[in-house]
Each structure stands twice: as structure tokens, then as C-alpha cells.
Short mmCIF file of C-alpha atoms in Angstrom, two decimals:
data_model
loop_
_atom_site.label_atom_id
_atom_site.label_comp_id
_atom_site.label_asym_id
_atom_site.label_seq_id
_atom_site.Cartn_x
_atom_site.Cartn_y
_atom_site.Cartn_z
CA MET A 19 18.47 14.58 -23.69
CA LYS A 20 16.34 16.03 -26.47
CA LYS A 21 13.78 18.62 -25.44
CA THR A 22 10.48 18.41 -27.26
CA GLU A 23 10.07 22.16 -27.81
CA LYS A 24 11.85 25.32 -26.77
CA MET A 25 10.14 27.57 -24.30
CA LYS A 26 12.00 30.66 -25.49
CA ASN A 27 9.98 32.89 -27.81
CA LYS A 28 7.06 30.49 -27.47
CA PHE A 29 5.83 29.37 -24.09
CA ILE A 30 6.69 32.53 -22.14
CA LYS A 31 4.90 34.69 -24.69
CA LYS A 32 1.70 32.90 -23.77
CA THR A 33 1.44 35.15 -20.73
CA ALA A 34 0.04 37.95 -22.87
CA ILE A 35 -3.65 37.70 -21.94
CA LEU A 36 -3.88 36.72 -18.31
CA LEU A 37 -1.77 38.99 -16.17
CA VAL A 38 -2.68 39.04 -12.51
CA THR A 39 -1.50 40.93 -9.51
CA ILE A 40 -1.79 40.26 -5.81
CA PHE A 41 -2.75 42.55 -2.97
CA GLY A 42 -1.26 41.29 0.27
CA ILE A 43 1.02 38.29 0.46
CA GLY A 44 2.25 35.68 2.92
CA GLY A 45 1.15 36.57 6.41
CA CYS A 46 -0.99 39.49 5.33
CA THR A 47 -4.74 39.23 5.55
CA ASP A 48 -5.70 39.23 1.88
CA LEU A 49 -4.38 36.28 -0.08
CA ASP A 50 -6.80 36.49 -3.00
CA LEU A 51 -5.86 37.13 -6.57
CA GLU A 52 -7.50 40.12 -8.15
CA PRO A 53 -7.92 40.50 -11.92
CA PHE A 54 -5.48 42.91 -13.53
CA GLY A 55 -7.19 45.01 -16.17
CA GLU A 56 -10.43 43.95 -17.81
CA PHE A 57 -10.44 40.22 -17.10
CA THR A 58 -12.16 38.46 -14.23
CA SER A 59 -11.42 34.92 -13.10
CA VAL A 60 -14.83 33.80 -14.40
CA GLN A 61 -13.99 35.07 -17.88
CA VAL A 62 -10.46 33.71 -17.85
CA TYR A 63 -11.26 30.20 -16.67
CA GLN A 64 -14.34 29.79 -18.84
CA ASP A 65 -12.04 29.56 -21.87
CA PHE A 66 -9.73 26.53 -21.91
CA ASP A 67 -7.28 28.35 -24.21
CA ASN A 68 -6.45 30.74 -21.37
CA TYR A 69 -5.24 27.99 -19.05
CA ILE A 70 -1.82 27.65 -20.67
CA GLN A 71 -1.38 31.41 -20.36
CA VAL A 72 -1.98 31.34 -16.62
CA LEU A 73 0.45 28.44 -16.28
CA ALA A 74 3.01 30.33 -18.33
CA LYS A 75 2.64 33.26 -15.94
CA MET A 76 3.61 30.96 -13.07
CA TYR A 77 6.75 29.80 -14.85
CA ALA A 78 7.56 33.37 -15.89
CA GLY A 79 7.20 34.38 -12.24
CA LEU A 80 10.50 32.64 -11.55
CA ALA A 81 12.20 34.92 -14.08
CA THR A 82 10.37 38.24 -14.45
CA SER A 83 9.21 40.95 -12.09
CA GLY A 84 5.89 42.02 -13.55
CA GLN A 85 3.78 42.48 -16.61
CA SER A 86 5.57 45.04 -18.75
CA GLY A 87 9.06 44.18 -19.92
CA PRO A 88 11.95 44.58 -17.51
CA ASP A 89 9.99 46.97 -15.30
CA GLY A 90 6.56 48.52 -15.01
CA ARG A 91 3.34 47.06 -13.61
CA GLY A 92 5.24 44.96 -11.11
CA ASP A 93 3.67 41.92 -9.48
CA ILE A 94 4.46 43.10 -5.96
CA GLY A 95 4.09 46.67 -4.78
CA GLY A 96 6.72 48.47 -2.75
CA GLN A 97 9.64 46.44 -4.13
CA ASP A 98 12.42 47.32 -6.56
CA GLU A 99 11.48 45.27 -9.62
CA GLY A 100 15.00 44.18 -10.47
CA ALA A 101 16.10 43.30 -6.96
CA SER A 102 12.85 41.52 -6.12
CA THR A 103 12.69 39.05 -9.01
CA TYR A 104 12.53 35.46 -7.81
CA LEU A 105 15.86 34.13 -9.07
CA ARG A 106 17.86 37.26 -8.23
CA ALA A 107 16.47 37.34 -4.68
CA PHE A 108 17.01 33.59 -4.24
CA TRP A 109 20.56 33.75 -5.57
CA LYS A 110 21.51 36.55 -3.20
CA LEU A 111 20.25 34.69 -0.14
CA GLN A 112 22.00 31.48 -1.19
CA GLU A 113 25.33 32.99 -2.24
CA LEU A 114 26.15 36.40 -0.74
CA PRO A 115 26.43 35.26 2.92
CA THR A 116 28.78 32.42 1.88
CA ASP A 117 32.38 32.02 0.77
CA GLU A 118 31.35 31.91 -2.91
CA ALA A 119 30.29 35.50 -3.56
CA ILE A 120 30.42 39.07 -2.36
CA ILE A 121 28.92 42.21 -3.89
CA SER A 122 30.38 45.72 -3.86
CA TRP A 123 27.12 47.67 -3.84
CA ASN A 124 25.99 49.48 -0.71
CA ASP A 125 22.21 49.28 -1.19
CA GLU A 126 20.65 49.06 2.25
CA GLY A 127 20.56 45.40 3.27
CA LEU A 128 23.29 44.11 0.94
CA PRO A 129 26.25 44.75 3.29
CA THR A 130 24.65 42.67 6.02
CA LEU A 131 23.99 39.83 3.56
CA ASN A 132 27.67 39.92 2.62
CA THR A 133 28.68 39.58 6.26
CA LEU A 134 26.00 37.23 7.64
CA THR A 135 24.75 39.93 10.04
CA PHE A 136 21.27 40.62 8.63
CA SER A 137 18.14 41.50 10.63
CA SER A 138 14.38 41.14 10.18
CA ASP A 139 14.04 44.51 8.43
CA ASN A 140 16.34 43.51 5.55
CA GLY A 141 14.57 44.40 2.32
CA PHE A 142 16.31 41.76 0.22
CA ILE A 143 15.18 39.00 2.57
CA ALA A 144 11.64 40.40 2.44
CA ALA A 145 11.78 40.45 -1.37
CA MET A 146 12.42 36.70 -1.49
CA TYR A 147 9.75 36.00 1.11
CA TYR A 148 7.11 37.95 -0.80
CA ARG A 149 8.13 36.39 -4.12
CA ILE A 150 7.73 32.92 -2.64
CA PHE A 151 4.22 33.65 -1.44
CA TYR A 152 3.25 35.45 -4.61
CA GLN A 153 4.07 32.28 -6.53
CA ILE A 154 2.25 30.10 -4.01
CA THR A 155 -0.85 32.26 -4.20
CA LEU A 156 -0.89 32.12 -8.01
CA ALA A 157 -0.61 28.35 -7.84
CA ASN A 158 -3.33 27.99 -5.21
CA GLU A 159 -5.78 29.97 -7.31
CA PHE A 160 -4.94 28.04 -10.46
CA ILE A 161 -5.24 24.65 -8.76
CA ARG A 162 -8.55 25.65 -7.19
CA GLU A 163 -9.98 26.88 -10.49
CA LEU A 164 -8.90 23.72 -12.32
CA SER A 165 -10.57 21.27 -9.94
CA ASP A 166 -12.43 18.45 -11.66
CA GLU A 167 -15.70 19.92 -10.42
CA ASN A 168 -14.97 23.32 -11.94
CA LEU A 169 -13.83 21.82 -15.23
CA ASP A 170 -17.07 19.83 -15.47
CA SER A 171 -19.20 22.85 -14.63
CA ARG A 172 -17.63 24.88 -17.45
CA GLY A 173 -18.33 22.21 -20.05
CA ILE A 174 -14.65 21.65 -20.81
CA SER A 175 -14.25 18.65 -23.14
CA GLU A 176 -12.74 15.44 -21.75
CA ALA A 177 -9.66 15.81 -23.96
CA ASN A 178 -9.09 19.34 -22.72
CA GLN A 179 -9.76 18.26 -19.16
CA GLN A 180 -6.90 15.78 -19.43
CA THR A 181 -4.60 18.58 -20.55
CA ALA A 182 -5.90 20.85 -17.79
CA ARG A 183 -5.12 18.17 -15.21
CA LEU A 184 -1.51 18.10 -16.43
CA TYR A 185 -1.35 21.88 -16.06
CA ARG A 186 -2.72 21.48 -12.54
CA GLU A 187 0.00 18.97 -11.65
CA GLU A 188 2.68 21.32 -12.96
CA ALA A 189 1.23 24.09 -10.80
CA ARG A 190 1.45 21.76 -7.80
CA PHE A 191 5.12 21.19 -8.63
CA LEU A 192 5.75 24.94 -8.85
CA ARG A 193 3.98 25.46 -5.54
CA ALA A 194 6.08 22.68 -3.98
CA LEU A 195 9.23 24.35 -5.33
CA SER A 196 8.34 27.66 -3.69
CA TYR A 197 7.30 25.99 -0.45
CA TYR A 198 10.65 24.15 -0.50
CA HIS A 199 12.45 27.48 -0.73
CA ALA A 200 10.33 28.73 2.17
CA LEU A 201 11.22 25.59 4.13
CA ASP A 202 14.93 25.96 3.46
CA LEU A 203 15.27 29.72 3.89
CA PHE A 204 12.70 30.55 6.58
CA GLY A 205 11.66 27.29 8.26
CA ASN A 206 8.30 28.05 9.90
CA VAL A 207 6.09 30.05 7.56
CA PRO A 208 2.45 30.96 6.84
CA PHE A 209 0.68 28.07 5.14
CA VAL A 210 -2.18 28.26 2.65
CA THR A 211 -3.38 25.82 -0.02
CA GLU A 212 -6.25 25.68 -2.50
CA GLN A 213 -8.34 24.12 0.27
CA ASP A 214 -8.44 27.34 2.28
CA ALA A 215 -11.45 29.59 1.96
CA VAL A 216 -11.23 32.50 -0.42
CA GLY A 217 -11.17 35.79 1.44
CA SER A 218 -9.17 37.85 3.91
CA PHE A 219 -7.80 35.95 6.89
CA PHE A 220 -4.65 35.40 8.92
CA PRO A 221 -2.84 32.31 7.60
CA GLU A 222 -1.67 29.95 10.32
CA GLN A 223 2.02 29.23 10.70
CA ILE A 224 3.22 25.71 9.90
CA ASN A 225 6.28 24.21 11.57
CA ARG A 226 9.23 23.04 9.53
CA GLN A 227 8.66 19.31 10.02
CA ASP A 228 5.01 19.50 8.96
CA LEU A 229 5.87 21.63 5.94
CA PHE A 230 8.47 19.05 4.91
CA SER A 231 5.85 16.30 5.14
CA TYR A 232 3.37 18.34 3.10
CA ILE A 233 5.85 19.02 0.28
CA GLU A 234 6.96 15.40 0.28
CA SER A 235 3.39 14.12 -0.02
CA GLU A 236 2.62 16.62 -2.79
CA LEU A 237 5.64 15.60 -4.85
CA LEU A 238 5.05 11.88 -4.39
CA ASP A 239 1.47 12.39 -5.53
CA VAL A 240 2.42 14.61 -8.47
CA ILE A 241 5.31 12.61 -9.97
CA PRO A 242 3.24 9.84 -11.64
CA ASN A 243 0.97 12.45 -13.22
CA LEU A 244 3.70 14.58 -14.77
CA VAL A 245 5.13 14.04 -18.24
CA PRO A 246 8.08 11.59 -18.33
CA ALA A 247 11.57 13.09 -18.27
CA GLY A 248 12.40 15.16 -21.34
CA GLN A 249 8.95 14.85 -22.90
CA ASN A 250 7.48 18.24 -21.94
CA GLU A 251 8.00 21.63 -23.55
CA TYR A 252 11.43 22.98 -22.71
CA ALA A 253 11.59 24.59 -19.24
CA ARG A 254 8.33 23.02 -18.08
CA ALA A 255 8.32 20.54 -15.22
CA ASP A 256 8.46 16.81 -15.78
CA GLN A 257 8.99 13.77 -13.59
CA ALA A 258 12.76 14.28 -13.45
CA ALA A 259 12.38 17.85 -12.19
CA ALA A 260 10.04 16.71 -9.42
CA ARG A 261 12.37 13.86 -8.46
CA MET A 262 15.33 16.24 -8.27
CA LEU A 263 13.38 18.52 -5.95
CA LEU A 264 12.37 15.58 -3.78
CA ALA A 265 15.97 14.30 -3.69
CA LYS A 266 17.18 17.72 -2.55
CA MET A 267 14.62 17.68 0.24
CA TYR A 268 15.69 14.21 1.34
CA LEU A 269 19.39 15.15 1.23
CA ASN A 270 18.71 17.96 3.70
CA ALA A 271 16.03 16.14 5.70
CA GLU A 272 18.18 15.87 8.81
CA VAL A 273 18.44 19.66 8.90
CA TYR A 274 14.71 20.12 8.35
CA THR A 275 13.27 17.29 10.46
CA GLY A 276 16.09 15.68 12.45
CA GLN A 277 15.76 12.44 10.47
CA GLN A 278 18.15 11.11 7.82
CA ARG A 279 16.64 10.13 4.46
CA TYR A 280 19.72 9.25 2.40
CA SER A 281 18.34 6.01 0.95
CA GLU A 282 15.39 7.99 -0.41
CA VAL A 283 17.83 10.44 -2.01
CA ILE A 284 19.41 7.59 -3.93
CA ALA A 285 16.07 6.06 -4.90
CA GLN A 286 14.88 9.32 -6.48
CA LEU A 287 18.22 10.02 -8.15
CA ASN A 288 18.41 6.55 -9.67
CA GLU A 289 15.23 7.39 -11.59
CA VAL A 290 16.77 10.66 -12.81
CA LEU A 291 20.12 9.09 -13.65
CA ASN A 292 18.40 6.52 -15.86
CA ALA A 293 16.21 9.07 -17.65
CA GLY A 294 18.53 9.80 -20.58
CA TYR A 295 20.38 12.94 -19.51
CA SER A 296 24.10 13.28 -20.25
CA LEU A 297 26.86 15.67 -19.30
CA GLU A 298 27.40 18.74 -21.46
CA PRO A 299 30.80 18.04 -23.10
CA ASP A 300 32.13 21.57 -22.50
CA TYR A 301 31.55 22.88 -18.97
CA ASN A 302 31.49 26.53 -20.06
CA HIS A 303 28.67 25.92 -22.54
CA LEU A 304 26.33 25.19 -19.63
CA PHE A 305 26.20 28.93 -18.93
CA PHE A 306 26.03 30.39 -22.44
CA ALA A 307 23.04 31.96 -24.19
CA ASP A 308 22.27 28.77 -26.13
CA ASN A 309 22.36 26.47 -23.11
CA ASP A 310 18.81 25.42 -23.95
CA GLN A 311 20.59 22.93 -26.23
CA SER A 312 22.35 21.23 -23.34
CA PRO A 313 21.63 17.54 -22.68
CA GLU A 314 22.53 18.07 -19.01
CA ILE A 315 19.99 20.60 -17.79
CA ILE A 316 17.01 18.95 -16.11
CA PHE A 317 14.98 22.01 -15.12
CA PRO A 318 15.97 25.58 -16.02
CA ILE A 319 14.57 29.01 -15.34
CA SER A 320 14.31 30.28 -18.90
CA PHE A 321 15.35 33.73 -20.12
CA ASP A 322 15.20 35.40 -23.52
CA GLN A 323 16.66 38.82 -24.26
CA ALA A 324 13.59 39.80 -26.30
CA SER A 325 10.64 38.13 -24.59
CA THR A 326 11.75 37.64 -20.97
CA MET A 327 13.40 40.94 -20.15
CA SER A 328 14.22 41.42 -16.50
CA TRP A 329 16.74 43.30 -14.39
CA GLY A 330 17.02 40.18 -12.27
CA GLY A 331 17.80 36.57 -13.05
CA ALA A 332 20.41 35.87 -15.68
CA THR A 333 20.65 39.55 -16.66
CA PHE A 334 21.83 40.22 -13.11
CA LEU A 335 24.20 37.23 -13.07
CA VAL A 336 25.89 38.27 -16.32
CA ASN A 337 26.07 42.04 -15.85
CA ALA A 338 26.76 42.29 -12.12
CA ALA A 339 29.83 40.05 -12.49
CA ILE A 340 31.53 42.33 -15.05
CA GLY A 341 33.91 45.03 -13.87
CA GLY A 342 37.50 46.23 -13.78
CA THR A 343 39.42 45.20 -16.89
CA MET A 344 37.31 42.12 -17.62
CA ARG A 345 35.89 43.45 -20.89
CA ASN A 346 39.43 43.86 -22.26
CA PHE A 347 39.90 40.09 -22.25
CA TYR A 348 36.55 38.34 -22.65
CA SER A 349 33.28 38.55 -24.58
CA PHE A 350 30.16 38.73 -22.43
CA GLY A 351 27.50 39.53 -25.03
CA VAL A 352 26.30 42.66 -23.22
CA PRO A 353 27.42 46.27 -23.77
CA GLY A 354 28.55 47.13 -20.25
CA GLY A 355 28.97 45.82 -16.74
CA TRP A 356 27.65 46.64 -13.29
CA GLN A 357 30.84 46.09 -11.24
CA GLY A 358 29.22 44.11 -8.48
CA MET A 359 30.11 40.51 -7.71
CA ARG A 360 33.37 38.71 -7.13
CA THR A 361 34.34 35.58 -5.24
CA ARG A 362 36.23 35.19 -1.99
CA PRO A 363 39.76 33.74 -1.70
CA GLU A 364 38.64 30.56 0.03
CA ILE A 365 36.85 29.45 -3.15
CA VAL A 366 39.71 30.40 -5.47
CA ARG A 367 42.05 28.19 -3.46
CA LEU A 368 39.87 25.12 -4.05
CA TYR A 369 41.11 25.04 -7.65
CA PRO A 370 44.60 24.10 -8.94
CA GLY A 371 44.76 27.26 -11.07
CA THR A 372 42.94 30.50 -11.83
CA ASP A 373 42.94 30.57 -15.65
CA GLY A 374 40.73 27.58 -16.35
CA THR A 375 43.65 25.16 -16.47
CA PRO A 376 43.98 22.40 -15.63
CA ASP A 377 40.41 22.57 -14.22
CA ALA A 378 38.07 24.42 -16.61
CA ARG A 379 35.78 25.30 -13.71
CA GLY A 380 38.47 27.39 -12.01
CA TRP A 381 38.42 30.37 -14.35
CA PHE A 382 38.82 33.75 -12.68
CA HIS A 383 39.68 37.27 -13.77
CA THR A 384 42.86 38.30 -11.96
CA ASP A 385 44.17 41.24 -14.03
CA GLU A 386 44.38 44.29 -11.73
CA GLN A 387 42.44 42.33 -9.10
CA GLN A 388 43.77 41.18 -5.74
CA ILE A 389 42.65 37.92 -4.19
CA ASP A 390 41.95 39.37 -0.74
CA ILE A 391 38.87 41.52 -0.20
CA VAL A 392 40.22 44.32 1.95
CA SER A 393 37.36 46.61 0.92
CA ILE A 394 34.01 45.01 0.08
CA SER A 395 32.91 48.05 -1.94
CA THR A 396 36.00 47.96 -4.18
CA PHE A 397 35.41 45.74 -7.20
CA GLN A 398 39.14 45.12 -7.68
CA ASP A 399 39.26 43.41 -4.26
CA GLY A 400 38.48 39.77 -4.99
CA TYR A 401 38.81 37.81 -8.22
CA GLY A 402 36.15 38.08 -10.88
CA VAL A 403 34.21 34.96 -11.84
CA LEU A 404 33.87 33.93 -15.49
CA LYS A 405 30.74 31.82 -15.66
CA PHE A 406 27.47 33.24 -17.02
CA ARG A 407 27.98 34.90 -20.43
CA ASN A 408 25.48 35.96 -23.08
CA ILE A 409 27.34 34.37 -25.98
CA THR A 410 26.75 31.27 -28.11
CA ARG A 411 28.94 28.20 -28.31
CA ASP A 412 29.48 28.44 -32.08
CA THR A 413 30.43 32.11 -32.37
CA GLU A 414 31.36 33.14 -28.82
CA ASP A 415 29.40 36.29 -29.62
CA ARG A 416 26.02 37.55 -28.47
CA PRO A 417 22.86 35.97 -29.93
CA ASP A 418 21.08 37.64 -32.83
CA GLY A 419 18.96 40.62 -31.88
CA PRO A 420 19.38 44.18 -30.64
CA VAL A 421 22.29 44.94 -28.33
CA SER A 422 21.05 45.35 -24.76
CA ASP A 423 21.79 44.44 -21.16
CA HIS A 424 19.21 41.66 -21.30
CA VAL A 425 20.36 38.11 -21.93
CA SER A 426 19.21 34.71 -23.18
CA VAL A 427 21.11 32.59 -20.67
CA ASP A 428 18.91 30.05 -18.89
CA PHE A 429 19.64 29.34 -15.23
CA PRO A 430 20.17 25.60 -14.60
CA LEU A 431 18.19 25.15 -11.40
CA PHE A 432 18.62 21.36 -11.63
CA ARG A 433 21.27 19.63 -13.74
CA LEU A 434 22.83 16.20 -14.03
CA ALA A 435 26.14 17.11 -12.38
CA ASP A 436 24.27 18.01 -9.20
CA ALA A 437 22.54 14.61 -9.32
CA TYR A 438 25.97 12.94 -9.54
CA LEU A 439 27.23 14.88 -6.53
CA MET A 440 24.08 14.28 -4.49
CA TYR A 441 24.25 10.55 -5.24
CA ALA A 442 27.88 10.37 -4.08
CA GLU A 443 27.16 12.28 -0.88
CA ALA A 444 24.12 10.17 -0.03
CA VAL A 445 26.14 6.97 -0.52
CA LEU A 446 28.95 8.28 1.69
CA ARG A 447 26.41 9.22 4.36
CA GLY A 448 25.18 5.62 4.49
CA GLY A 449 22.26 5.57 2.09
CA SER A 450 21.31 2.24 0.53
CA GLY A 451 20.54 1.60 -3.12
CA GLY A 452 23.86 2.93 -4.43
CA THR A 453 27.52 1.96 -4.39
CA GLU A 454 30.76 3.79 -3.69
CA SER A 455 32.21 2.52 -6.96
CA GLN A 456 29.35 4.12 -8.89
CA ALA A 457 29.74 7.30 -6.85
CA LEU A 458 33.44 7.38 -7.74
CA ASP A 459 32.61 6.94 -11.43
CA TYR A 460 30.17 9.86 -11.29
CA ILE A 461 32.70 12.15 -9.59
CA ASN A 462 35.45 11.23 -12.03
CA ALA A 463 33.10 11.86 -14.96
CA LEU A 464 32.76 15.45 -13.73
CA ARG A 465 36.49 15.79 -13.25
CA GLU A 466 37.30 14.33 -16.66
CA ARG A 467 35.05 16.93 -18.24
CA ALA A 468 36.71 19.67 -16.19
CA TYR A 469 40.27 18.56 -16.94
CA GLY A 470 39.72 17.28 -20.47
CA ASN A 471 41.40 14.01 -19.53
CA SER A 472 41.83 11.63 -16.59
CA GLU A 473 44.62 13.59 -14.88
CA GLY A 474 42.19 15.03 -12.34
CA ASN A 475 40.62 11.71 -11.45
CA ILE A 476 40.57 10.65 -7.82
CA SER A 477 40.82 7.25 -6.16
CA SER A 478 38.41 5.65 -3.73
CA GLY A 479 40.66 6.75 -0.87
CA ASP A 480 40.11 10.40 -1.82
CA LEU A 481 36.33 10.12 -1.90
CA ASN A 482 34.96 11.41 1.39
CA LEU A 483 32.42 13.94 2.59
CA ASP A 484 34.91 16.80 2.84
CA PHE A 485 35.94 16.18 -0.75
CA ILE A 486 32.29 16.21 -1.87
CA LEU A 487 31.64 19.58 -0.22
CA ASP A 488 34.67 21.07 -1.97
CA GLU A 489 33.75 19.43 -5.27
CA ARG A 490 30.24 20.85 -5.03
CA ALA A 491 31.79 24.30 -4.75
CA ARG A 492 34.10 23.66 -7.70
CA GLU A 493 31.29 22.34 -9.90
CA LEU A 494 28.30 24.40 -8.73
CA LYS A 495 29.69 27.74 -7.58
CA TRP A 496 27.25 30.60 -8.18
CA GLU A 497 24.37 28.16 -8.84
CA ALA A 498 22.53 29.00 -5.60
CA THR A 499 23.40 25.87 -3.63
CA ARG A 500 26.23 26.96 -1.32
CA ARG A 501 24.34 28.19 1.74
CA THR A 502 22.24 25.02 1.89
CA ASP A 503 25.35 22.87 1.41
CA LEU A 504 27.27 24.60 4.20
CA ILE A 505 24.33 24.29 6.58
CA ARG A 506 24.04 20.56 5.85
CA TYR A 507 27.72 20.20 6.73
CA GLY A 508 27.43 22.35 9.86
CA ARG A 509 29.79 25.00 8.47
CA PHE A 510 27.60 27.97 7.58
CA THR A 511 27.33 29.39 11.08
CA GLY A 512 29.54 28.70 14.09
CA GLY A 513 33.31 28.67 13.96
CA ALA A 514 34.06 25.35 12.23
CA TYR A 515 34.70 27.14 8.94
CA ILE A 516 35.68 30.80 8.63
CA TRP A 517 35.97 32.92 5.49
CA GLN A 518 36.75 36.58 4.82
CA TRP A 519 34.05 38.92 6.13
CA LYS A 520 32.00 36.18 7.78
CA GLY A 521 30.54 37.85 10.85
CA GLY A 522 31.48 41.36 9.69
CA VAL A 523 35.27 41.37 10.10
CA PHE A 524 37.92 41.00 7.41
CA GLU A 525 39.51 37.86 8.81
CA GLY A 526 36.10 36.30 9.53
CA THR A 527 34.64 35.15 12.82
CA SER A 528 32.11 32.75 14.29
CA VAL A 529 28.42 33.50 13.68
CA PRO A 530 25.51 32.39 15.93
CA GLU A 531 23.70 29.25 14.79
CA PHE A 532 20.30 30.96 14.63
CA ARG A 533 21.42 32.54 11.34
CA ASP A 534 21.01 29.19 9.62
CA LEU A 535 17.46 30.48 9.11
CA TYR A 536 16.48 33.87 7.76
CA PRO A 537 14.09 36.01 9.80
CA LEU A 538 10.49 36.48 8.79
CA PRO A 539 10.04 40.07 7.57
CA GLN A 540 9.13 42.42 10.38
CA ALA A 541 6.27 43.87 8.34
CA ASP A 542 4.64 40.46 8.07
CA LEU A 543 4.88 39.88 11.82
CA ILE A 544 3.06 43.16 12.37
CA ALA A 545 0.40 42.32 9.76
CA ASN A 546 -0.28 38.77 10.98
CA PRO A 547 -0.51 38.32 14.77
CA THR A 548 -0.48 34.50 14.43
CA LEU A 549 3.16 34.48 13.26
CA GLN A 550 6.14 33.93 15.55
CA GLN A 551 9.61 35.11 14.60
CA ASN A 552 12.44 32.63 14.18
CA PRO A 553 14.61 32.44 17.33
CA GLY A 554 17.42 34.96 17.65
CA TYR A 555 15.84 37.81 15.69
#
């Protein structure tokens, strides 16, 4: 699908004027935005030209840590700027406690993420929690300021008001995205919208079922008002992005609410599947520095090595995966490597090979590496993963610009292959509006891309829910879906599925079910007496 304009070097740079910070987040008492520097909200919102800059800040908040390059003037005080960026924090919580990833670093809190033994004082869990509510607070303020009443009172022209209303709908999508992450990761969380009074107060806690209903109603209301699929600036939300988010909610609805919503999954995906997206012909190109050209990516988090510098996000995903002898064999487009992440043997064994043949998705670095992770802190224990690389498809070299650790790889938060897999799973779980024959065609389309021919194709007799879970790992490993997938299948906690270091022992062991949810940060419980901790913590 053709994107109308690229966000890189254009849209993100629009954050230059309006840079805001927050004092107190989530359950804390002060949820107001305060002006950073010389600007007040009255000055900012009086000028229509500033609106796009505030919106750009919200999108950039998924990628960057603050207001001055890769570090400096961070959005959230008391947090390491690299570790606390939105995508890096989200990725860790979705991948490190699973069979897909493990990290060698011993920063306090990482070892217990690796082993699914974390507690409520884990700083990496808190980083994600505070990022979520930072984003929500930005969105609430923006939505409040762009009410029809406020636009009228400022004398904004009707043409500009129409544009402002689109910005407002995009902000509602971004808020729904962050509330969805809160729903999935934490369950019962503080809840604030633009309707709440401005000022210091203790936000009330909302239960998981009610939060699900709120996000659902927001997305259903927003979708008709967003730009049609593929018609917005690159990396801005459109109808397809909102439908993908809604489909993901419906796919996991039984976990969140106790009710199955598989027919609704298919209904939303049918709209996406007919919106003009197509599979990227070469799987590896999905994770290169020029993946903004891909016809498959529906909604990315955008990065640029010059204008979106961050020690989190794609910079983390590229650099932290490089170690051992990897640089002797492959080009990564960065000067070094951080010797952090590998995968666990259970994932390696899902593929027919380890060198990208016959399945291109199964490409691992094995030289001087052993498959078993005897020592978590030893990078050579566990195979390296070759996925995110800061090179271009034409040259297989880094993009133009100065050599640095920072990268231009966009993270594909939603892409067409995931829609294919979700469709197939929803059909197999009994959803109406789709067919098993179509599901089989979608799965074989992914496998034909991976194998380069039809040799990897499966028959209808092979298509079952266990196969889909494994195929999701093969297709989407390291794309921040695994924890949610395992929970949906009842295999994240408990003893139904064991992997190395699950539960804190090499051979793996059963883990209590309460760990399907992360704990609310202890500091927030102290700050807000209305909050109750998730059971088990």
C-alpha cells in the first residue's frame, strides 16, 4: 500500500515548539500537564499551527524518551531515559519473560523479568506503567483543549477546525492504544479522561472489564472519523490501525472479560484485509532501515537515526542483539553491539533450520554459541537472532548519514501478516464471517514467502490452534506479541508449557497464574490510597 507521505525527517520534527513535561503520573495526585519552558497552554493552543506539533509529540512519545536527542530533559523524572522509552519498556515486558528472548544484563529488575519472578518494586515494570500514563495524560490534555467549544472560542476557522477534529481523533486512538497496553499488562488501573477536572486528585481504579468496554467504545466511535487506510501521513493512525487494535482486543476478550468475541475479530480484520495492503516480498526487508517502503506495515513506530534518536526502541532492538562473533558474518549498520539478547532453545526448535533455510524466518547466529542457556549472563549461551538491522534493501549497508548507534528501522506494531494469523485463529476458535479455506490460504501465503516456494505449505489437516501459536512465534518473534499470545493459550503461567529459566531454574518450572498480570508499581500504591494491588503481589 502506498503511503501518502513519510513521517521520517518531516512529521517527527514538528515537535520542536511544544515540548511538555508531566509532574506526577498514573495514580499520583497531580495529573496536569505543565508547560516546559516559555510556553503556556493558552499560548500554544491559541495558534492552530501548533496543534500538529503537539500531536507529533504524542506519536514521538512512543519512540523517544524526552526533549533533547537520545537523552536530556526526559519526559519522566527518576527513570533511565533509554530503559524507560515506551517501545523498549513494552518490548521487555512482552518478550523477556517468554520463550522468545532472554537478556544477559544484570541491571536490577532484568533477571526477574527473564525468569518470570518479578515483584512490585521492579523498575522496568514501573517504567512501562509510567510511560503508559504519560501518554494518556498528554492525550487527555490535547483532546480537552481541542473540544469544539474551545476551537470556537479561539476563532479557529472552520477549515482548520475540521483538521483539528482529525487530530483529536488520532489522539483518541493513541490514548486507546496506551489504555489497551494498560489493560493487557496491568488489568485494573487508574482511569482518567478529558472529562475529569483539571487539578490534583486521586484517580479512581477501573476494573478490567469496564476498561475493555471503554476502549471498545472509543475505537468504534473513532474509526469512522479517521482517515481511510493508507491515506494519512506515514506512521500516523488511520482506520486500519484502529481496526487492528480493536481486533487484537477482541481476540483476547475472553482473557480480559470472560466473553469470546471471535466473530468481531473477523469483522474488523475483513475491513483491514480489503484495504489494499500486501505482503512484503522479502521477509527480512520488513526489519531493515528502509522498511517505511513496505506495503505490509499497517501502523509503525517510526525511528530516524538523525531526528528520532533514542537509546530505546529500534536502537535497542538492533544493538542489544549484537554480540559474540556476529559482526564477523553480518552487516548491522551500527558500529558496535551491546551483547544483550538471544533467544531460547524452544523457539529455535520451531524452525526446520537455523541458517534461514528453508524457512527465511529461522535465521540465527550459531557460531561460537550454544543453544542451551546454562548461564543467562553469558551472551554465548543461546543463539543470536538476526532480525532488526540498520541496513537498506538495495545496498545491505547503513543508510546515508553519520555513523552512530542510532538507527532508522521502524517497528511494525501492526502488519498484514499478523492480520492473517489473527483471522486464522479466530476462525479456528469458532468465529463467524470467515472460512477455514481462506484461513489456510492466508497461512500458506506467509509460508510461501518464508520458503520462497510452496514446499512449506500445509494442508487443512495441519491447520489447528497449536499450529497457529507456533506459526505466530515463527512469523512474529521479537515483535512484542508473545506474552499476550501465551496467556491467550493458557501457557504463559502454570505448567502446561515449560521453557528454560521459566520460574527461575534452568530446566524451567511451573509459575503461579497471578503472574499473567504485572503488579502495579509499589510507589503508585503508596501515592494513591484508592488503588488496590493485583492479587498475588
